[in-house]
Amino acid sequence: MSDSSNSFWQALPALKERQRRTGLLAALVLGLAVLVLVDGLQALMRAGSYHLDIVAGQGTMLSGPIGIDKPRDSDLLVSVTPEGAPLSFRLDGFFASYWFGNGMWRGEIVAEQGATPGTYALSVRVRGTPASATQRYEVTVWSDAASLRQGAYSLTVSLLGFNPFWLSGILACIGVVPGLLSFLSGRRIVRLLWYAGFSEVFRTEARKDGSLMLWCSGSKKEGPTEGALCEVVDAGGQLLGRARLEKKAATCMELRMAAGELPDGEIPESCYVRLSAPRN
């Protein structure tokens, strides 16, 4: 083999290892993102979509449909039970829904400083609408952030204090980076193999007659013709034997190595088929 060929086969294992590591890292990070998302979803299901957690002295924004044209502040009827609950509602105004254009109200529910911890009911109704259209919320007031974390349904909130949906999104964005690097490494390996005139074997299958079937990527229009003998080499570029090309498809080639063709009788972890002379 030439010096350039030697350097290619020496560099190939490092490229494959880089692709494997970045792919594994991407899988781990994206898998963690999915676990955090599932944690957030199960917490939301247990608490309910109309459940709100507030630390005493703080507030949270909420919104809902208004259902009438040209609403006024007095059209929004808000009540908190039990009477005298340490909660106050501040209407922020009315706006059009971002998705459907329907009228919406937006406001903030605030827990008083030093509010007694507990669970309270908040009802929001629009004047002139039936009682069945009342929007009801369950508001739990916590004395401080530590108690909120301790009582959270989400393991992510309990351990880290982060919103699981935000954290899941951040992890997903981070996981895309090594995933893209792994993809680019794979593209580079395929390109280098193409220039060297080889294609990687992605599947092998031993047959009852002792022969070995090999599948590699290829083109129906390019490469050797059906019936041709092709060299099969290992990850170091050393010749393992020859395989006969039995079938060509649009993107795949099927080859057969005769029984006893492999010197050790074992299928290597990585092998490659020569489909053409090196390309410049």
CSV table of C-alpha atoms in Angstrom, one decimal:
chain,number,residue,atom,x,y,z
A,1,MET,CA,0.0,0.0,0.0
A,2,SER,CA,1.1,3.6,-0.7
A,3,ASP,CA,1.9,6.1,2.1
A,4,SER,CA,-1.4,7.9,1.5
A,5,SER,CA,-3.2,4.6,1.8
A,6,ASN,CA,-1.4,3.7,5.0
A,7,SER,CA,-2.2,7.1,6.5
A,8,PHE,CA,-5.9,6.7,5.6
A,9,TRP,CA,-6.2,3.3,7.3
A,10,GLN,CA,-4.3,4.6,10.3
A,11,ALA,CA,-6.6,7.6,10.6
A,12,LEU,CA,-9.8,5.6,10.0
A,13,PRO,CA,-10.1,4.0,13.5
A,14,ALA,CA,-9.7,7.4,15.2
A,15,LEU,CA,-12.4,8.9,13.0
A,16,LYS,CA,-14.7,5.9,13.8
A,17,GLU,CA,-14.0,6.3,17.6
A,18,ARG,CA,-14.7,10.0,17.4
A,19,GLN,CA,-18.0,9.3,15.7
A,20,ARG,CA,-18.9,6.7,18.3
A,21,ARG,CA,-18.1,8.9,21.3
A,22,THR,CA,-19.9,12.0,20.0
A,23,GLY,CA,-22.9,9.8,19.1
A,24,LEU,CA,-22.9,8.2,22.5
A,25,LEU,CA,-22.7,11.6,24.2
A,26,ALA,CA,-25.6,12.9,22.1
A,27,ALA,CA,-27.7,9.8,23.0
A,28,LEU,CA,-27.0,10.3,26.7
A,29,VAL,CA,-27.8,14.0,26.7
A,30,LEU,CA,-31.0,13.6,24.6
A,31,GLY,CA,-32.0,10.6,26.7
A,32,LEU,CA,-31.6,12.7,29.8
A,33,ALA,CA,-33.7,15.5,28.2
A,34,VAL,CA,-36.5,12.9,27.6
A,35,LEU,CA,-36.3,11.7,31.2
A,36,VAL,CA,-36.5,15.3,32.5
A,37,LEU,CA,-39.5,16.0,30.2
A,38,VAL,CA,-41.3,12.8,31.4
A,39,ASP,CA,-40.6,13.9,35.0
A,40,GLY,CA,-42.2,17.3,34.2
A,41,LEU,CA,-45.2,15.7,32.5
A,42,GLN,CA,-45.9,13.3,35.3
A,43,ALA,CA,-45.7,16.1,37.8
A,44,LEU,CA,-48.1,18.1,35.7
A,45,MET,CA,-50.5,15.2,35.5
A,46,ARG,CA,-50.4,14.6,39.2
A,47,ALA,CA,-50.9,18.3,40.1
A,48,GLY,CA,-53.4,19.1,37.3
A,49,SER,CA,-53.1,21.8,34.6
A,50,TYR,CA,-55.0,24.3,36.8
A,51,HIS,CA,-52.7,23.9,39.8
A,52,LEU,CA,-50.5,26.8,40.7
A,53,ASP,CA,-47.6,27.0,43.2
A,54,ILE,CA,-46.6,30.3,44.7
A,55,VAL,CA,-44.1,31.3,47.3
A,56,ALA,CA,-45.3,33.8,49.9
A,57,GLY,CA,-44.5,37.3,48.7
A,58,GLN,CA,-44.4,36.3,45.1
A,59,GLY,CA,-46.8,35.8,42.2
A,60,THR,CA,-47.3,34.0,38.9
A,61,MET,CA,-48.9,35.0,35.6
A,62,LEU,CA,-52.0,33.2,34.3
A,63,SER,CA,-54.4,33.8,31.4
A,64,GLY,CA,-57.7,32.5,29.9
A,65,PRO,CA,-60.3,33.2,27.3
A,66,ILE,CA,-62.6,36.2,27.7
A,67,GLY,CA,-65.4,35.1,25.3
A,68,ILE,CA,-67.0,38.6,24.8
A,69,ASP,CA,-66.2,41.5,22.5
A,70,LYS,CA,-64.7,44.7,23.8
A,71,PRO,CA,-64.3,43.6,27.4
A,72,ARG,CA,-63.8,46.0,30.3
A,73,ASP,CA,-61.9,45.4,33.5
A,74,SER,CA,-65.2,45.1,35.4
A,75,ASP,CA,-66.3,42.2,33.2
A,76,LEU,CA,-63.8,39.9,34.8
A,77,LEU,CA,-65.2,38.6,38.1
A,78,VAL,CA,-62.5,37.1,40.3
A,79,SER,CA,-63.1,35.4,43.7
A,80,VAL,CA,-60.8,33.6,46.1
A,81,THR,CA,-62.0,31.0,48.7
A,82,PRO,CA,-62.0,30.7,51.6
A,83,GLU,CA,-62.8,34.3,52.3
A,84,GLY,CA,-59.8,36.3,53.5
A,85,ALA,CA,-57.3,34.1,51.8
A,86,PRO,CA,-53.9,35.9,51.5
A,87,LEU,CA,-54.1,36.1,47.7
A,88,SER,CA,-54.8,39.1,45.4
A,89,PHE,CA,-55.4,39.2,41.7
A,90,ARG,CA,-54.1,41.9,39.4
A,91,LEU,CA,-55.5,42.2,35.9
A,92,ASP,CA,-52.8,42.9,33.4
A,93,GLY,CA,-55.2,43.5,30.5
A,94,PHE,CA,-56.8,41.9,27.4
A,95,PHE,CA,-55.1,40.6,24.2
A,96,ALA,CA,-55.7,38.5,21.2
A,97,SER,CA,-54.6,34.8,21.3
A,98,TYR,CA,-51.3,34.2,19.5
A,99,TRP,CA,-52.6,31.1,17.8
A,100,PHE,CA,-56.3,31.5,17.1
A,101,GLY,CA,-57.0,35.3,17.5
A,102,ASN,CA,-59.6,34.8,20.3
A,103,GLY,CA,-59.9,37.3,23.1
A,104,MET,CA,-57.9,36.5,26.2
A,105,TRP,CA,-57.3,38.0,29.6
A,106,ARG,CA,-54.0,38.1,31.4
A,107,GLY,CA,-53.3,38.7,35.1
A,108,GLU,CA,-51.2,37.9,38.0
A,109,ILE,CA,-52.1,36.1,41.2
A,110,VAL,CA,-50.0,37.3,44.1
A,111,ALA,CA,-49.5,35.8,47.6
A,112,GLU,CA,-49.1,38.3,50.4
A,113,GLN,CA,-45.8,38.6,52.2
A,114,GLY,CA,-45.9,36.1,55.1
A,115,ALA,CA,-49.0,34.4,53.8
A,116,THR,CA,-50.1,31.3,55.7
A,117,PRO,CA,-49.1,28.2,53.7
A,118,GLY,CA,-52.1,26.3,52.3
A,119,THR,CA,-54.2,25.5,49.3
A,120,TYR,CA,-56.8,28.0,48.1
A,121,ALA,CA,-59.3,28.1,45.3
A,122,LEU,CA,-59.3,30.9,42.6
A,123,SER,CA,-62.3,31.4,40.3
A,124,VAL,CA,-62.4,33.6,37.3
A,125,ARG,CA,-65.7,34.2,35.5
A,126,VAL,CA,-66.6,36.6,32.7
A,127,ARG,CA,-69.7,38.7,33.3
A,128,GLY,CA,-72.6,37.5,31.2
A,129,THR,CA,-71.3,34.0,30.7
A,130,PRO,CA,-72.8,30.8,32.2
A,131,ALA,CA,-71.4,29.5,35.5
A,132,SER,CA,-70.2,26.4,33.6
A,133,ALA,CA,-67.7,28.7,31.9
A,134,THR,CA,-66.0,29.6,35.2
A,135,GLN,CA,-62.3,29.0,35.2
A,136,ARG,CA,-61.2,27.4,38.4
A,137,TYR,CA,-57.6,27.2,39.7
A,138,GLU,CA,-56.1,25.5,42.7
A,139,VAL,CA,-53.4,27.7,44.3
A,140,THR,CA,-50.9,26.3,46.8
A,141,VAL,CA,-49.0,28.9,48.8
A,142,TRP,CA,-45.6,27.9,50.2
A,143,SER,CA,-43.7,29.7,53.0
A,144,ASP,CA,-40.4,29.7,51.0
A,145,ALA,CA,-38.6,28.2,48.0
A,146,ALA,CA,-37.2,25.4,50.1
A,147,SER,CA,-40.6,24.2,51.1
A,148,LEU,CA,-41.9,24.4,47.6
A,149,ARG,CA,-39.0,22.3,46.3
A,150,GLN,CA,-39.5,19.8,49.1
A,151,GLY,CA,-43.2,19.4,48.3
A,152,ALA,CA,-42.9,19.4,44.5
A,153,TYR,CA,-44.2,16.5,42.5
A,154,SER,CA,-41.3,16.8,40.1
A,155,LEU,CA,-38.0,15.2,41.0
A,156,THR,CA,-36.1,17.8,38.9
A,157,VAL,CA,-37.6,20.6,41.0
A,158,SER,CA,-36.9,18.8,44.3
A,159,LEU,CA,-33.3,18.1,43.5
A,160,LEU,CA,-32.2,21.0,41.3
A,161,GLY,CA,-34.9,23.7,41.7
A,162,PHE,CA,-35.3,24.0,37.9
A,163,ASN,CA,-38.4,23.9,35.8
A,164,PRO,CA,-38.3,20.5,34.1
A,165,PHE,CA,-39.6,21.8,30.8
A,166,TRP,CA,-37.0,24.5,30.6
A,167,LEU,CA,-34.3,22.1,31.6
A,168,SER,CA,-35.4,19.5,29.1
A,169,GLY,CA,-35.3,22.1,26.3
A,170,ILE,CA,-31.8,23.2,27.3
A,171,LEU,CA,-30.6,19.7,27.4
A,172,ALA,CA,-32.1,18.9,24.0
A,173,CYS,CA,-30.4,22.0,22.5
A,174,ILE,CA,-27.1,20.8,24.0
A,175,GLY,CA,-27.6,17.2,22.8
A,176,VAL,CA,-28.0,18.4,19.2
A,177,VAL,CA,-24.4,19.6,19.1
A,178,PRO,CA,-22.6,16.2,19.6
A,179,GLY,CA,-25.3,14.6,17.5
A,180,LEU,CA,-24.4,17.0,14.6
A,181,LEU,CA,-20.7,16.3,15.1
A,182,SER,CA,-21.3,12.6,15.0
A,183,PHE,CA,-23.3,13.0,11.8
A,184,LEU,CA,-20.5,15.2,10.2
A,185,SER,CA,-17.9,12.6,11.3
A,186,GLY,CA,-19.9,9.9,9.6
A,187,ARG,CA,-20.2,12.0,6.4
A,188,ARG,CA,-16.5,12.5,6.4
A,189,ILE,CA,-15.8,8.8,6.9
A,190,VAL,CA,-18.1,7.9,4.0
A,191,ARG,CA,-16.4,10.6,1.8
A,192,LEU,CA,-12.9,9.4,2.6
A,193,LEU,CA,-13.9,5.8,1.9
A,194,TRP,CA,-15.4,6.9,-1.4
A,195,TYR,CA,-12.2,8.6,-2.4
A,196,ALA,CA,-10.3,5.4,-1.4
A,197,GLY,CA,-12.6,3.3,-3.5
A,198,PHE,CA,-14.2,1.5,-0.6
A,199,SER,CA,-17.6,1.1,1.0
A,200,GLU,CA,-18.3,0.0,4.6
A,201,VAL,CA,-20.1,-3.3,5.3
A,202,PHE,CA,-23.1,-2.5,7.5
A,203,ARG,CA,-24.5,-6.0,7.8
A,204,THR,CA,-23.2,-9.6,7.6
A,205,GLU,CA,-25.1,-12.9,7.8
A,206,ALA,CA,-23.6,-16.4,7.9
A,207,ARG,CA,-25.5,-18.9,5.7
A,208,LYS,CA,-25.9,-22.7,6.3
A,209,ASP,CA,-23.6,-23.6,3.5
A,210,GLY,CA,-20.8,-21.8,5.3
A,211,SER,CA,-20.7,-18.8,3.0
A,212,LEU,CA,-21.0,-15.2,4.4
A,213,MET,CA,-23.3,-12.6,3.0
A,214,LEU,CA,-22.2,-9.0,3.1
A,215,TRP,CA,-24.2,-5.8,2.6
A,216,CYS,CA,-22.6,-2.4,1.9
A,217,SER,CA,-23.8,0.9,0.5
A,218,GLY,CA,-23.4,1.5,-3.2
A,219,SER,CA,-25.0,2.7,-6.4
A,220,LYS,CA,-26.7,0.6,-9.0
A,221,LYS,CA,-25.1,2.7,-11.8
A,222,GLU,CA,-21.6,2.8,-10.5
A,223,GLY,CA,-19.1,0.3,-9.2
A,224,PRO,CA,-18.4,-3.3,-10.3
A,225,THR,CA,-21.0,-5.3,-12.3
A,226,GLU,CA,-22.9,-8.2,-10.8
A,227,GLY,CA,-20.8,-11.4,-10.7
A,228,ALA,CA,-17.5,-9.5,-10.2
A,229,LEU,CA,-15.1,-10.4,-7.4
A,230,CYS,CA,-14.4,-7.6,-4.9
A,231,GLU,CA,-11.7,-7.3,-2.3
A,232,VAL,CA,-12.8,-7.3,1.4
A,233,VAL,CA,-10.4,-5.7,3.9
A,234,ASP,CA,-10.4,-5.2,7.6
A,235,ALA,CA,-10.3,-1.9,9.6
A,236,GLY,CA,-6.5,-1.8,9.0
A,237,GLY,CA,-6.8,-2.2,5.2
A,238,GLN,CA,-5.5,-5.8,5.3
A,239,LEU,CA,-7.0,-8.2,2.8
A,240,LEU,CA,-9.4,-10.6,4.3
A,241,GLY,CA,-10.6,-12.3,1.1
A,242,ARG,CA,-12.8,-11.7,-1.9
A,243,ALA,CA,-16.6,-11.6,-2.2
A,244,ARG,CA,-18.7,-12.0,-5.3
A,245,LEU,CA,-21.2,-9.2,-6.0
A,246,GLU,CA,-24.6,-11.0,-6.4
A,247,LYS,CA,-27.1,-8.1,-6.4
A,248,LYS,CA,-27.0,-4.3,-6.9
A,249,ALA,CA,-29.9,-2.1,-5.7
A,250,ALA,CA,-30.3,1.6,-5.9
A,251,THR,CA,-28.3,2.3,-2.7
A,252,CYS,CA,-27.1,-1.1,-1.6
A,253,MET,CA,-24.9,-4.0,-2.8
A,254,GLU,CA,-25.2,-7.7,-1.7
A,255,LEU,CA,-22.1,-9.8,-1.8
A,256,ARG,CA,-21.2,-13.4,-0.9
A,257,MET,CA,-17.9,-14.7,0.5
A,258,ALA,CA,-17.4,-18.4,-0.2
A,259,ALA,CA,-17.0,-20.8,2.7
A,260,GLY,CA,-13.4,-20.8,4.0
A,261,GLU,CA,-12.6,-17.5,2.4
A,262,LEU,CA,-12.0,-15.8,5.8
A,263,PRO,CA,-8.6,-16.9,7.2
A,264,ASP,CA,-9.7,-17.3,10.8
A,265,GLY,CA,-13.3,-18.2,10.1
A,266,GLU,CA,-14.5,-15.2,12.2
A,267,ILE,CA,-16.4,-12.2,11.0
A,268,PRO,CA,-14.5,-9.0,11.8
A,269,GLU,CA,-16.2,-6.1,13.6
A,270,SER,CA,-15.5,-3.7,10.8
A,271,CYS,CA,-14.7,-4.5,7.2
A,272,TYR,CA,-14.8,-2.8,3.8
A,273,VAL,CA,-15.4,-3.7,0.2
A,274,ARG,CA,-13.3,-2.3,-2.6
A,275,LEU,CA,-15.7,-1.1,-5.3
A,276,SER,CA,-13.3,0.9,-7.5
A,277,ALA,CA,-9.8,2.2,-7.8
A,278,PRO,CA,-8.8,5.2,-5.6
A,279,ARG,CA,-10.4,8.4,-6.8
A,280,ASN,CA,-8.4,11.6,-7.0
